[in-house]
Each structure stands twice: as structure tokens, then as C-alpha cells.
Amino acid sequence: MRIDIHDRQGRPRLRIMVDPANPPSVVQSIDGQGPAFALDWNQATDDVGQLRRCPVCGHAELYARRTMPQMTWFAAVVALGIVVLLFTYGGHLSPPMLGLLLLLLVVDLVIWRWAPRMLACYRCDAWFSQTPIPRNIGPWDATRALASETKS
């Protein structure tokens, strides 16, 4: 399992690989600079070994998200902007350009559909990838995120 720990502004602080069969209780960056993080694995996993709580902060609320390449969203926004610009200013969309934009849309949808999923913590925004996702953990929910923010 790979764990990405972030600070309050969302900047990455630490990325580590953890063996779920023998998880460490304290982790630190490879270069030894920066703070060490204590991980609490006692209640973090269930009997099957799937994450149920965040081992970084102990919060019980996790959500599933896709690991999308940042370029995918940029390409989709640029394509949408081109279409809006052409239709807003009375320009004509040539068939090759329309075909290219449709191809870009299909490629974006395929990447989105088969992008790997990972778990994330509502409270500390730690990411857990390369780990199985329990069935009862759903996508990000605004009400849960707001409730997690007010509890911390």
C-alpha cells in the first residue's frame, strides 16, 4: 500500500510504501528531514485487512476517489473552451475539428473509467493507494466532509 501524507494546504509532505502484513508504527521521509508520523494500525484495518479508519489521524470517515492524471482534466477544459469559443463568436466548427474534439472526449472518458481508485481521509487528506477498497466506502460526500471539518 502506498500512503501519501499532505499538510493542511494540500501539499505533499511524505510518500511511503507500507507492507499491510507488517505495517510500521512510525514513518519518516527517506532523507530523514521533517517530522516523523506515528501511524495507529490497531483499529485502522478490519479482520480481512482492509482499511476502515485512517492510520494517520485515526478518523473513521474515508472516501474513494480516482487517481486521474492532471493532464486529462486540462485537456477536457481546453476542448470545452474551444467549442464554447467557436460557437459563441459565430465561428464554424469544421468536421475534422469536431472529430478531434469527440476523440478527445472519448479518450478522457476511457481514462476516467479505468483509472485506479484509492482511499482518502476526510480529515487529514491522506491518500491510500494500491490497496483494496471496501464496498461500503463511497465517493466524496460534501456533508461528511463538512462534518469532519467541524469535528477537527
mmCIF file of C-alpha atoms in Angstrom:
data_model
loop_
_atom_site.group_PDB
_atom_site.id
_atom_site.type_symbol
_atom_site.label_atom_id
_atom_site.label_comp_id
_atom_site.label_asym_id
_atom_site.label_seq_id
_atom_site.Cartn_x
_atom_site.Cartn_y
_atom_site.Cartn_z
ATOM 1 C CA MET A 1 0.000 0.000 0.000
ATOM 2 C CA ARG A 2 1.227 3.499 -0.785
ATOM 3 C CA ILE A 3 0.425 6.309 1.660
ATOM 4 C CA ASP A 4 0.651 9.995 0.699
ATOM 5 C CA ILE A 5 0.509 12.368 3.672
ATOM 6 C CA HIS A 6 -0.357 16.022 2.986
ATOM 7 C CA ASP A 7 -0.237 19.228 5.038
ATOM 8 C CA ARG A 8 -3.270 21.451 5.709
ATOM 9 C CA GLN A 9 -2.799 23.299 2.396
ATOM 10 C CA GLY A 10 -2.848 20.014 0.434
ATOM 11 C CA ARG A 11 0.872 19.989 -0.380
ATOM 12 C CA PRO A 12 2.505 16.546 -0.232
ATOM 13 C CA ARG A 13 4.697 16.002 2.819
ATOM 14 C CA LEU A 14 5.542 12.322 2.730
ATOM 15 C CA ARG A 15 5.052 9.342 0.410
ATOM 16 C CA ILE A 16 5.771 5.876 1.773
ATOM 17 C CA MET A 17 5.222 2.266 0.776
ATOM 18 C CA VAL A 18 3.812 0.073 3.545
ATOM 19 C CA ASP A 19 3.560 -3.691 3.720
ATOM 20 C CA PRO A 20 0.000 -4.317 5.020
ATOM 21 C CA ALA A 21 1.119 -7.576 6.612
ATOM 22 C CA ASN A 22 3.763 -5.776 8.701
ATOM 23 C CA PRO A 23 2.852 -2.058 8.898
ATOM 24 C CA PRO A 24 5.259 0.309 10.679
ATOM 25 C CA SER A 25 4.134 2.314 13.693
ATOM 26 C CA VAL A 26 6.347 5.339 12.885
ATOM 27 C CA VAL A 27 7.341 6.612 9.440
ATOM 28 C CA GLN A 28 9.686 9.348 8.293
ATOM 29 C CA SER A 29 10.806 10.639 4.933
ATOM 30 C CA ILE A 30 13.630 8.818 3.189
ATOM 31 C CA ASP A 31 16.104 11.680 3.680
ATOM 32 C CA GLY A 32 15.284 11.895 7.406
ATOM 33 C CA GLN A 33 14.273 15.552 7.143
ATOM 34 C CA GLY A 34 10.974 16.711 8.574
ATOM 35 C CA PRO A 35 8.746 15.289 11.267
ATOM 36 C CA ALA A 36 8.054 11.635 11.918
ATOM 37 C CA PHE A 37 4.470 10.431 11.747
ATOM 38 C CA ALA A 38 3.029 7.880 14.165
ATOM 39 C CA LEU A 39 0.574 5.524 12.470
ATOM 40 C CA ASP A 40 -2.140 3.823 14.515
ATOM 41 C CA TRP A 41 -2.908 0.455 12.915
ATOM 42 C CA ASN A 42 -4.844 -1.022 15.877
ATOM 43 C CA GLN A 43 -8.302 -0.015 14.664
ATOM 44 C CA ALA A 44 -7.384 1.043 11.125
ATOM 45 C CA THR A 45 -7.893 -2.346 9.467
ATOM 46 C CA ASP A 46 -10.599 -4.957 9.785
ATOM 47 C CA ASP A 47 -10.220 -8.747 10.005
ATOM 48 C CA VAL A 48 -9.772 -9.032 6.236
ATOM 49 C CA GLY A 49 -7.006 -6.394 6.217
ATOM 50 C CA GLN A 50 -8.982 -3.624 4.503
ATOM 51 C CA LEU A 51 -8.713 -0.045 5.750
ATOM 52 C CA ARG A 52 -11.675 1.107 7.840
ATOM 53 C CA ARG A 53 -10.064 4.091 9.589
ATOM 54 C CA CYS A 54 -7.227 6.453 8.748
ATOM 55 C CA PRO A 55 -3.983 5.221 10.357
ATOM 56 C CA VAL A 56 -2.531 8.751 10.137
ATOM 57 C CA CYS A 57 -5.154 10.687 12.123
ATOM 58 C CA GLY A 58 -7.499 7.918 13.343
ATOM 59 C CA HIS A 59 -10.580 9.378 11.661
ATOM 60 C CA ALA A 60 -13.312 6.856 10.814
ATOM 61 C CA GLU A 61 -14.529 8.530 7.615
ATOM 62 C CA LEU A 62 -12.793 7.556 4.355
ATOM 63 C CA TYR A 63 -13.902 8.029 0.756
ATOM 64 C CA ALA A 64 -12.937 6.510 -2.576
ATOM 65 C CA ARG A 65 -11.577 8.618 -5.417
ATOM 66 C CA ARG A 66 -9.989 8.022 -8.788
ATOM 67 C CA THR A 67 -6.327 8.719 -9.462
ATOM 68 C CA MET A 68 -6.744 10.845 -12.567
ATOM 69 C CA PRO A 69 -3.761 12.308 -14.395
ATOM 70 C CA GLN A 70 -3.884 16.100 -14.102
ATOM 71 C CA MET A 71 -3.425 16.490 -17.861
ATOM 72 C CA THR A 72 -6.742 14.714 -18.530
ATOM 73 C CA TRP A 73 -8.798 17.431 -16.858
ATOM 74 C CA PHE A 74 -6.737 20.164 -18.500
ATOM 75 C CA ALA A 75 -7.317 18.674 -21.942
ATOM 76 C CA ALA A 76 -11.056 18.382 -21.298
ATOM 77 C CA VAL A 77 -11.323 22.006 -20.169
ATOM 78 C CA VAL A 78 -9.324 23.246 -23.166
ATOM 79 C CA ALA A 79 -11.529 21.261 -25.562
ATOM 80 C CA LEU A 80 -14.681 22.624 -23.933
ATOM 81 C CA GLY A 81 -13.270 26.144 -24.101
ATOM 82 C CA ILE A 82 -12.553 25.778 -27.827
ATOM 83 C CA VAL A 83 -16.083 24.565 -28.524
ATOM 84 C CA VAL A 84 -17.674 27.368 -26.475
ATOM 85 C CA LEU A 85 -15.441 29.972 -28.091
ATOM 86 C CA LEU A 86 -16.246 28.794 -31.597
ATOM 87 C CA PHE A 87 -19.987 28.672 -31.045
ATOM 88 C CA THR A 88 -20.104 31.923 -29.057
ATOM 89 C CA TYR A 89 -18.355 34.020 -31.671
ATOM 90 C CA GLY A 90 -20.192 32.514 -34.625
ATOM 91 C CA GLY A 91 -17.270 30.508 -35.846
ATOM 92 C CA HIS A 92 -17.845 27.288 -37.629
ATOM 93 C CA LEU A 93 -16.584 24.005 -36.318
ATOM 94 C CA SER A 94 -15.045 22.052 -39.166
ATOM 95 C CA PRO A 95 -15.723 18.298 -39.332
ATOM 96 C CA PRO A 96 -12.054 17.381 -38.633
ATOM 97 C CA MET A 97 -12.036 19.658 -35.557
ATOM 98 C CA LEU A 98 -15.331 18.198 -34.340
ATOM 99 C CA GLY A 99 -13.954 14.696 -34.848
ATOM 100 C CA LEU A 100 -10.806 15.586 -32.918
ATOM 101 C CA LEU A 101 -12.805 17.007 -30.016
ATOM 102 C CA LEU A 102 -15.063 13.941 -29.923
ATOM 103 C CA LEU A 103 -11.988 11.703 -29.942
ATOM 104 C CA LEU A 104 -10.561 13.710 -27.031
ATOM 105 C CA LEU A 105 -13.825 13.286 -25.143
ATOM 106 C CA VAL A 106 -13.807 9.509 -25.703
ATOM 107 C CA VAL A 107 -10.167 9.245 -24.590
ATOM 108 C CA ASP A 108 -10.937 11.255 -21.429
ATOM 109 C CA LEU A 109 -13.910 9.024 -20.614
ATOM 110 C CA VAL A 110 -11.853 5.855 -21.145
ATOM 111 C CA ILE A 111 -9.050 7.166 -18.913
ATOM 112 C CA TRP A 112 -11.595 8.161 -16.257
ATOM 113 C CA ARG A 113 -13.364 4.794 -16.400
ATOM 114 C CA TRP A 114 -10.254 2.678 -15.970
ATOM 115 C CA ALA A 115 -8.242 4.975 -13.709
ATOM 116 C CA PRO A 116 -7.305 3.177 -10.493
ATOM 117 C CA ARG A 117 -9.184 4.069 -7.339
ATOM 118 C CA MET A 118 -7.752 4.930 -3.955
ATOM 119 C CA LEU A 119 -8.943 5.792 -0.472
ATOM 120 C CA ALA A 120 -8.646 9.258 1.078
ATOM 121 C CA CYS A 121 -9.299 10.578 4.572
ATOM 122 C CA TYR A 122 -11.843 13.356 5.043
ATOM 123 C CA ARG A 123 -9.942 14.918 7.966
ATOM 124 C CA CYS A 124 -6.215 14.824 7.100
ATOM 125 C CA ASP A 125 -6.468 14.192 3.322
ATOM 126 C CA ALA A 126 -4.058 11.246 3.447
ATOM 127 C CA TRP A 127 -4.247 9.076 0.311
ATOM 128 C CA PHE A 128 -4.054 5.278 0.376
ATOM 129 C CA SER A 129 -3.471 3.644 -2.983
ATOM 130 C CA GLN A 130 -2.635 0.123 -4.131
ATOM 131 C CA THR A 131 -4.998 -1.267 -1.507
ATOM 132 C CA PRO A 132 -8.426 -2.939 -1.801
ATOM 133 C CA ILE A 133 -11.402 -0.636 -1.289
ATOM 134 C CA PRO A 134 -14.216 -1.898 0.977
ATOM 135 C CA ARG A 135 -17.682 -1.989 -0.599
ATOM 136 C CA ASN A 136 -19.276 0.325 1.970
ATOM 137 C CA ILE A 137 -16.885 3.221 1.245
ATOM 138 C CA GLY A 138 -18.356 5.542 -1.348
ATOM 139 C CA PRO A 139 -17.252 8.665 -3.213
ATOM 140 C CA TRP A 140 -16.623 12.058 -1.623
ATOM 141 C CA ASP A 141 -19.671 13.483 0.135
ATOM 142 C CA ALA A 142 -19.925 17.202 0.978
ATOM 143 C CA THR A 143 -21.942 16.667 4.162
ATOM 144 C CA ARG A 144 -19.413 14.159 5.525
ATOM 145 C CA ALA A 145 -16.542 16.474 4.600
ATOM 146 C CA LEU A 146 -18.202 19.396 6.394
ATOM 147 C CA ALA A 147 -18.928 17.239 9.440
ATOM 148 C CA SER A 148 -15.297 16.057 9.515
ATOM 149 C CA GLU A 149 -14.071 19.648 9.295
ATOM 150 C CA THR A 150 -16.177 20.797 12.228
ATOM 151 C CA LYS A 151 -15.051 17.854 14.398
ATOM 152 C CA SER A 152 -11.327 18.557 13.995
#
